[in-house]
Amino acid sequence: MIFRQFSALIRLSLLDLYRRKDLFVLLVLSLVLLAPLAMIQPFGVTGASRYMNEVAMLLIWIFSIVITLGVTSRLFPPEFESRTIYPLLAKPIGRGTLLFGKYLGALTTSLSALLFFYLLYGMMTGLRQGEWFPPIFMQAFLLHVGFVVLLAAFGLFGSLLVTPSANMTLCGIIVGGMLFYGQRLPALAEVTPVPAKWFVWLSYAIGPHFEFFDMRQRLIHSWSMVRWDACLLTLLYACVYSAACLLLANALLKRKKL
Amino acid sequence: MRVKRESLCSVLALMIAALLVMSIVHVSGDDPAQSSSGDILSIFFKDARAVLGKSLITRADSYYHGGVTMGDSVYCTEDHDHAHDEEGEHNHDEHPDHADEEAIHPKRVIDPWGWLNARIHVQEHRHLHGEEIEEIIPWIWAACRASPHNIEAYGMGWYVLTKMRKQTDAGLAVLQEGIRNNPDDLDLAFTLGQSLYTDVKDQAAAESAFRLVREKAFRKSKQDLTRLSEDDGRSLASALMYLTRIAEARGDIGAMRAYFEEAQVVAPNYAATQGIARMVEAAEREAGEREAGGA
């Protein structure tokens, strides 16, 4: 029974993404950006490929963030606004089931888009460099999946607190901030005066460390794979943090007066 | 009547503005800052283009180090500053690669997030070798396109193509493009001469390139070499050293002495000037011995 409810919610979410043609727009955008880059021959040199890989990977990261946040931010607020939450809860589905089902739907949708982009990336690098889906590519994908798992839960939690646009903006700032400065927060805390210092330390301790999942540098510059213990711990971190976000979101939804 | 008065005021205001601009140019004594290309985009986005050009060069450097921006490592305590040789060239061969993944030395007490970050993100660097070096070329190319006044980008482009990839013609083409976009720059002009001398082995072409450096220096300093900047002085002294070497091969001691005097004016303590001094001294000694032998 519960699995049927989950599968219905997942199907709805998938249909929503592919009906809105977001993926198609992003695909066209990437082609418009990448095609001219692929054709340039800087100073007559034709063998360079890392710059293309870097731009393609950057686009994949940006698109995965946009899609995941776009999907999760719109999970609950439109249901509350149009009051379609009532027939949903009258099915009957418990609020917890609805939340987890919607999360699974958003996650499946985002992961399907991510898989699509990684397949395209894998084919692009395979055709250009003759290296088809090496192990480090699979590991980078695995960690990116962890990133989406965490971001979807974080975005879902935010969607119950603020409006969709505010949620997208705030989550975007946190994701960008953590990707750029997450590693440097302890160093920043050391040079920050006292009241702000504790805030920086707190952000470092409890903030979502999205930078853990970013393997672009290793993938693009052909470094070795991440040790599997570190990789598994990172995925465990994503699961635990996501579970915490979902539990908080569940508590919020249960307290919400409908 | 009122319209006439307003038009008159506007014309007067424009004239005052033009006078102000002219007086500023006159007082400063220098040419007004202008974009050589003169198009409106170049004028408005000049600074933005320069910043972009520099950041693209930083990217090229990071590519050379395996995607690691130097001095950006968070968890590595060892200072991997690069060695630079006497000429200020980036010397990458004086320290070994640090590709050992286990060589991670946390800076502070290990925290779990730091531990994970140090293992996921690369904390050491390595250098591109052989064919791999072409990976940095797109960034240098982009830096040249983004900012045609980025001397460093042209110099780096020449170095990578000529010295690392042994594509002398392509390297010289980059230099010539740089010189076209920066006609007053002495460094690029000197590098062209040096490349013609050492890579192409065309002494006549090299000599005219070095002479051009000298002419540019005189033109830039308005015939007073003491007005040259330190960098320009060094470029001129280096060009004079090559000219001295060429004059030495011809046995033209008079020209050698003249070059030495000029080098002493612009960079008295520079290694190139000292090299010229040694060459002049040796040539005079040899000429003296010859005269004594003849007598």
PDB file of N, CA and C in Angstrom, chain B residues 122-169:
ATOM      1  N   VAL B 122      42.195  17.583  -3.518  1.00  0.00           N
ATOM      2  CA  VAL B 122      43.638  17.405  -3.693  1.00  0.00           C
ATOM      3  C   VAL B 122      44.379  18.474  -2.894  1.00  0.00           C
ATOM      4  N   GLN B 123      45.325  18.051  -2.076  1.00  0.00           N
ATOM      5  CA  GLN B 123      46.037  18.997  -1.217  1.00  0.00           C
ATOM      6  C   GLN B 123      47.506  19.177  -1.615  1.00  0.00           C
ATOM      7  N   GLU B 124      47.918  18.508  -2.651  1.00  0.00           N
ATOM      8  CA  GLU B 124      49.301  18.669  -3.102  1.00  0.00           C
ATOM      9  C   GLU B 124      49.260  19.007  -4.586  1.00  0.00           C
ATOM     10  N   HIS B 125      50.395  19.222  -5.180  1.00  0.00           N
ATOM     11  CA  HIS B 125      50.350  19.550  -6.599  1.00  0.00           C
ATOM     12  C   HIS B 125      51.371  18.721  -7.383  1.00  0.00           C
ATOM     13  N   ARG B 126      51.189  18.719  -8.675  1.00  0.00           N
ATOM     14  CA  ARG B 126      52.152  18.074  -9.575  1.00  0.00           C
ATOM     15  C   ARG B 126      52.193  18.914 -10.851  1.00  0.00           C
ATOM     16  N   HIS B 127      53.172  18.641 -11.683  1.00  0.00           N
ATOM     17  CA  HIS B 127      53.323  19.465 -12.894  1.00  0.00           C
ATOM     18  C   HIS B 127      52.907  18.711 -14.140  1.00  0.00           C
ATOM     19  N   LEU B 128      52.422  19.450 -15.098  1.00  0.00           N
ATOM     20  CA  LEU B 128      52.110  18.839 -16.388  1.00  0.00           C
ATOM     21  C   LEU B 128      53.421  18.521 -17.101  1.00  0.00           C
ATOM     22  N   HIS B 129      53.444  17.399 -17.779  1.00  0.00           N
ATOM     23  CA  HIS B 129      54.654  17.015 -18.516  1.00  0.00           C
ATOM     24  C   HIS B 129      54.299  16.652 -19.947  1.00  0.00           C
ATOM     25  N   GLY B 130      55.264  16.795 -20.820  1.00  0.00           N
ATOM     26  CA  GLY B 130      55.137  16.339 -22.211  1.00  0.00           C
ATOM     27  C   GLY B 130      53.936  16.942 -22.923  1.00  0.00           C
ATOM     28  N   GLU B 131      53.174  16.058 -23.552  1.00  0.00           N
ATOM     29  CA  GLU B 131      52.021  16.497 -24.361  1.00  0.00           C
ATOM     30  C   GLU B 131      50.939  17.161 -23.514  1.00  0.00           C
ATOM     31  N   GLU B 132      50.930  16.797 -22.227  1.00  0.00           N
ATOM     32  CA  GLU B 132      49.897  17.338 -21.331  1.00  0.00           C
ATOM     33  C   GLU B 132      49.931  18.863 -21.241  1.00  0.00           C
ATOM     34  N   ILE B 133      51.088  19.436 -21.570  1.00  0.00           N
ATOM     35  CA  ILE B 133      51.265  20.874 -21.393  1.00  0.00           C
ATOM     36  C   ILE B 133      50.258  21.679 -22.228  1.00  0.00           C
ATOM     37  N   GLU B 134      49.761  21.054 -23.295  1.00  0.00           N
ATOM     38  CA  GLU B 134      48.814  21.778 -24.158  1.00  0.00           C
ATOM     39  C   GLU B 134      47.505  22.097 -23.439  1.00  0.00           C
ATOM     40  N   GLU B 135      47.280  21.460 -22.285  1.00  0.00           N
ATOM     41  CA  GLU B 135      46.050  21.728 -21.538  1.00  0.00           C
ATOM     42  C   GLU B 135      45.967  23.171 -21.026  1.00  0.00           C
ATOM     43  N   ILE B 136      47.121  23.813 -20.857  1.00  0.00           N
ATOM     44  CA  ILE B 136      47.063  25.186 -20.320  1.00  0.00           C
ATOM     45  C   ILE B 136      46.907  26.212 -21.447  1.00  0.00           C
ATOM     46  N   ILE B 137      47.126  25.780 -22.686  1.00  0.00           N
ATOM     47  CA  ILE B 137      47.111  26.742 -23.808  1.00  0.00           C
ATOM     48  C   ILE B 137      45.743  27.439 -23.986  1.00  0.00           C
ATOM     49  N   PRO B 138      44.616  26.707 -23.883  1.00  0.00           N
ATOM     50  CA  PRO B 138      43.342  27.426 -24.042  1.00  0.00           C
ATOM     51  C   PRO B 138      43.168  28.590 -23.066  1.00  0.00           C
ATOM     52  N   TRP B 139      43.668  28.440 -21.838  1.00  0.00           N
ATOM     53  CA  TRP B 139      43.513  29.506 -20.838  1.00  0.00           C
ATOM     54  C   TRP B 139      44.395  30.704 -21.187  1.00  0.00           C
ATOM     55  N   ILE B 140      45.600  30.415 -21.692  1.00  0.00           N
ATOM     56  CA  ILE B 140      46.484  31.519 -22.090  1.00  0.00           C
ATOM     57  C   ILE B 140      45.872  32.244 -23.292  1.00  0.00           C
ATOM     58  N   TRP B 141      45.358  31.458 -24.212  1.00  0.00           N
ATOM     59  CA  TRP B 141      44.698  32.034 -25.397  1.00  0.00           C
ATOM     60  C   TRP B 141      43.529  32.930 -24.967  1.00  0.00           C
ATOM     61  N   ALA B 142      42.723  32.394 -24.039  1.00  0.00           N
ATOM     62  CA  ALA B 142      41.568  33.164 -23.554  1.00  0.00           C
ATOM     63  C   ALA B 142      42.023  34.438 -22.847  1.00  0.00           C
ATOM     64  N   ALA B 143      43.145  34.347 -22.111  1.00  0.00           N
ATOM     65  CA  ALA B 143      43.666  35.536 -21.398  1.00  0.00           C
ATOM     66  C   ALA B 143      44.096  36.597 -22.407  1.00  0.00           C
ATOM     67  N   CYS B 144      44.723  36.165 -23.499  1.00  0.00           N
ATOM     68  CA  CYS B 144      45.147  37.122 -24.540  1.00  0.00           C
ATOM     69  C   CYS B 144      43.935  37.761 -25.209  1.00  0.00           C
ATOM     70  N   ARG B 145      42.894  36.960 -25.436  1.00  0.00           N
ATOM     71  CA  ARG B 145      41.698  37.506 -26.073  1.00  0.00           C
ATOM     72  C   ARG B 145      40.952  38.431 -25.112  1.00  0.00           C
ATOM     73  N   ALA B 146      40.908  38.027 -23.842  1.00  0.00           N
ATOM     74  CA  ALA B 146      40.167  38.839 -22.860  1.00  0.00           C
ATOM     75  C   ALA B 146      40.846  40.185 -22.629  1.00  0.00           C
ATOM     76  N   SER B 147      42.166  40.158 -22.568  1.00  0.00           N
ATOM     77  CA  SER B 147      42.886  41.390 -22.282  1.00  0.00           C
ATOM     78  C   SER B 147      44.119  41.486 -23.185  1.00  0.00           C
ATOM     79  N   PRO B 148      43.998  42.201 -24.301  1.00  0.00           N
ATOM     80  CA  PRO B 148      45.133  42.275 -25.241  1.00  0.00           C
ATOM     81  C   PRO B 148      46.345  43.016 -24.661  1.00  0.00           C
ATOM     82  N   HIS B 149      46.176  43.632 -23.492  1.00  0.00           N
ATOM     83  CA  HIS B 149      47.322  44.327 -22.883  1.00  0.00           C
ATOM     84  C   HIS B 149      47.950  43.501 -21.756  1.00  0.00           C
ATOM     85  N   ASN B 150      47.569  42.243 -21.687  1.00  0.00           N
ATOM     86  CA  ASN B 150      48.139  41.373 -20.665  1.00  0.00           C
ATOM     87  C   ASN B 150      49.479  40.824 -21.177  1.00  0.00           C
ATOM     88  N   ILE B 151      50.542  41.518 -20.823  1.00  0.00           N
ATOM     89  CA  ILE B 151      51.895  41.170 -21.298  1.00  0.00           C
ATOM     90  C   ILE B 151      52.277  39.770 -20.832  1.00  0.00           C
ATOM     91  N   GLU B 152      51.914  39.466 -19.577  1.00  0.00           N
ATOM     92  CA  GLU B 152      52.267  38.177 -18.984  1.00  0.00           C
ATOM     93  C   GLU B 152      51.672  37.029 -19.805  1.00  0.00           C
ATOM     94  N   ALA B 153      50.437  37.230 -20.288  1.00  0.00           N
ATOM     95  CA  ALA B 153      49.763  36.173 -21.062  1.00  0.00           C
ATOM     96  C   ALA B 153      50.527  35.895 -22.357  1.00  0.00           C
ATOM     97  N   TYR B 154      50.949  36.949 -23.038  1.00  0.00           N
ATOM     98  CA  TYR B 154      51.687  36.753 -24.296  1.00  0.00           C
ATOM     99  C   TYR B 154      53.042  36.095 -24.021  1.00  0.00           C
ATOM    100  N   GLY B 155      53.688  36.563 -22.951  1.00  0.00           N
ATOM    101  CA  GLY B 155      54.984  35.982 -22.592  1.00  0.00           C
ATOM    102  C   GLY B 155      54.846  34.504 -22.262  1.00  0.00           C
ATOM    103  N   MET B 156      53.794  34.188 -21.509  1.00  0.00           N
ATOM    104  CA  MET B 156      53.568  32.793 -21.122  1.00  0.00           C
ATOM    105  C   MET B 156      53.223  31.947 -22.351  1.00  0.00           C
ATOM    106  N   GLY B 157      52.410  32.523 -23.249  1.00  0.00           N
ATOM    107  CA  GLY B 157      52.035  31.815 -24.484  1.00  0.00           C
ATOM    108  C   GLY B 157      53.262  31.481 -25.309  1.00  0.00           C
ATOM    109  N   TRP B 158      54.153  32.480 -25.439  1.00  0.00           N
ATOM    110  CA  TRP B 158      55.393  32.245 -26.184  1.00  0.00           C
ATOM    111  C   TRP B 158      56.214  31.151 -25.511  1.00  0.00           C
ATOM    112  N   TYR B 159      56.341  31.224 -24.185  1.00  0.00           N
ATOM    113  CA  TYR B 159      57.186  30.276 -23.455  1.00  0.00           C
ATOM    114  C   TYR B 159      56.670  28.835 -23.614  1.00  0.00           C
ATOM    115  N   VAL B 160      55.352  28.691 -23.442  1.00  0.00           N
ATOM    116  CA  VAL B 160      54.774  27.341 -23.518  1.00  0.00           C
ATOM    117  C   VAL B 160      54.930  26.765 -24.933  1.00  0.00           C
ATOM    118  N   LEU B 161      54.629  27.605 -25.938  1.00  0.00           N
ATOM    119  CA  LEU B 161      54.688  27.094 -27.316  1.00  0.00           C
ATOM    120  C   LEU B 161      56.118  26.862 -27.778  1.00  0.00           C
ATOM    121  N   THR B 162      56.991  27.827 -27.514  1.00  0.00           N
ATOM    122  CA  THR B 162      58.349  27.732 -28.047  1.00  0.00           C
ATOM    123  C   THR B 162      59.236  26.815 -27.213  1.00  0.00           C
ATOM    124  N   LYS B 163      59.237  27.039 -25.918  1.00  0.00           N
ATOM    125  CA  LYS B 163      60.188  26.299 -25.068  1.00  0.00           C
ATOM    126  C   LYS B 163      59.665  24.930 -24.660  1.00  0.00           C
ATOM    127  N   MET B 164      58.359  24.844 -24.368  1.00  0.00           N
ATOM    128  CA  MET B 164      57.846  23.572 -23.868  1.00  0.00           C
ATOM    129  C   MET B 164      57.357  22.662 -24.982  1.00  0.00           C
ATOM    130  N   ARG B 165      56.724  23.252 -25.994  1.00  0.00           N
ATOM    131  CA  ARG B 165      56.191  22.416 -27.083  1.00  0.00           C
ATOM    132  C   ARG B 165      57.034  22.453 -28.351  1.00  0.00           C
ATOM    133  N   LYS B 166      58.090  23.242 -28.314  1.00  0.00           N
ATOM    134  CA  LYS B 166      59.027  23.355 -29.444  1.00  0.00           C
ATOM    135  C   LYS B 166      58.318  23.786 -30.737  1.00  0.00           C
ATOM    136  N   GLN B 167      57.309  24.603 -30.611  1.00  0.00           N
ATOM    137  CA  GLN B 167      56.615  25.150 -31.794  1.00  0.00           C
ATOM    138  C   GLN B 167      57.029  26.611 -31.931  1.00  0.00           C
ATOM    139  N   THR B 168      58.238  26.809 -32.445  1.00  0.00           N
ATOM    140  CA  THR B 168      58.831  28.149 -32.470  1.00  0.00           C
ATOM    141  C   THR B 168      57.984  29.134 -33.281  1.00  0.00           C
ATOM    142  N   ASP B 169      57.513  28.705 -34.439  1.00  0.00           N
ATOM    143  CA  ASP B 169      56.742  29.624 -35.289  1.00  0.00           C
ATOM    144  C   ASP B 169      55.471  30.101 -34.591  1.00  0.00           C
TER     145      ASP B 169
END
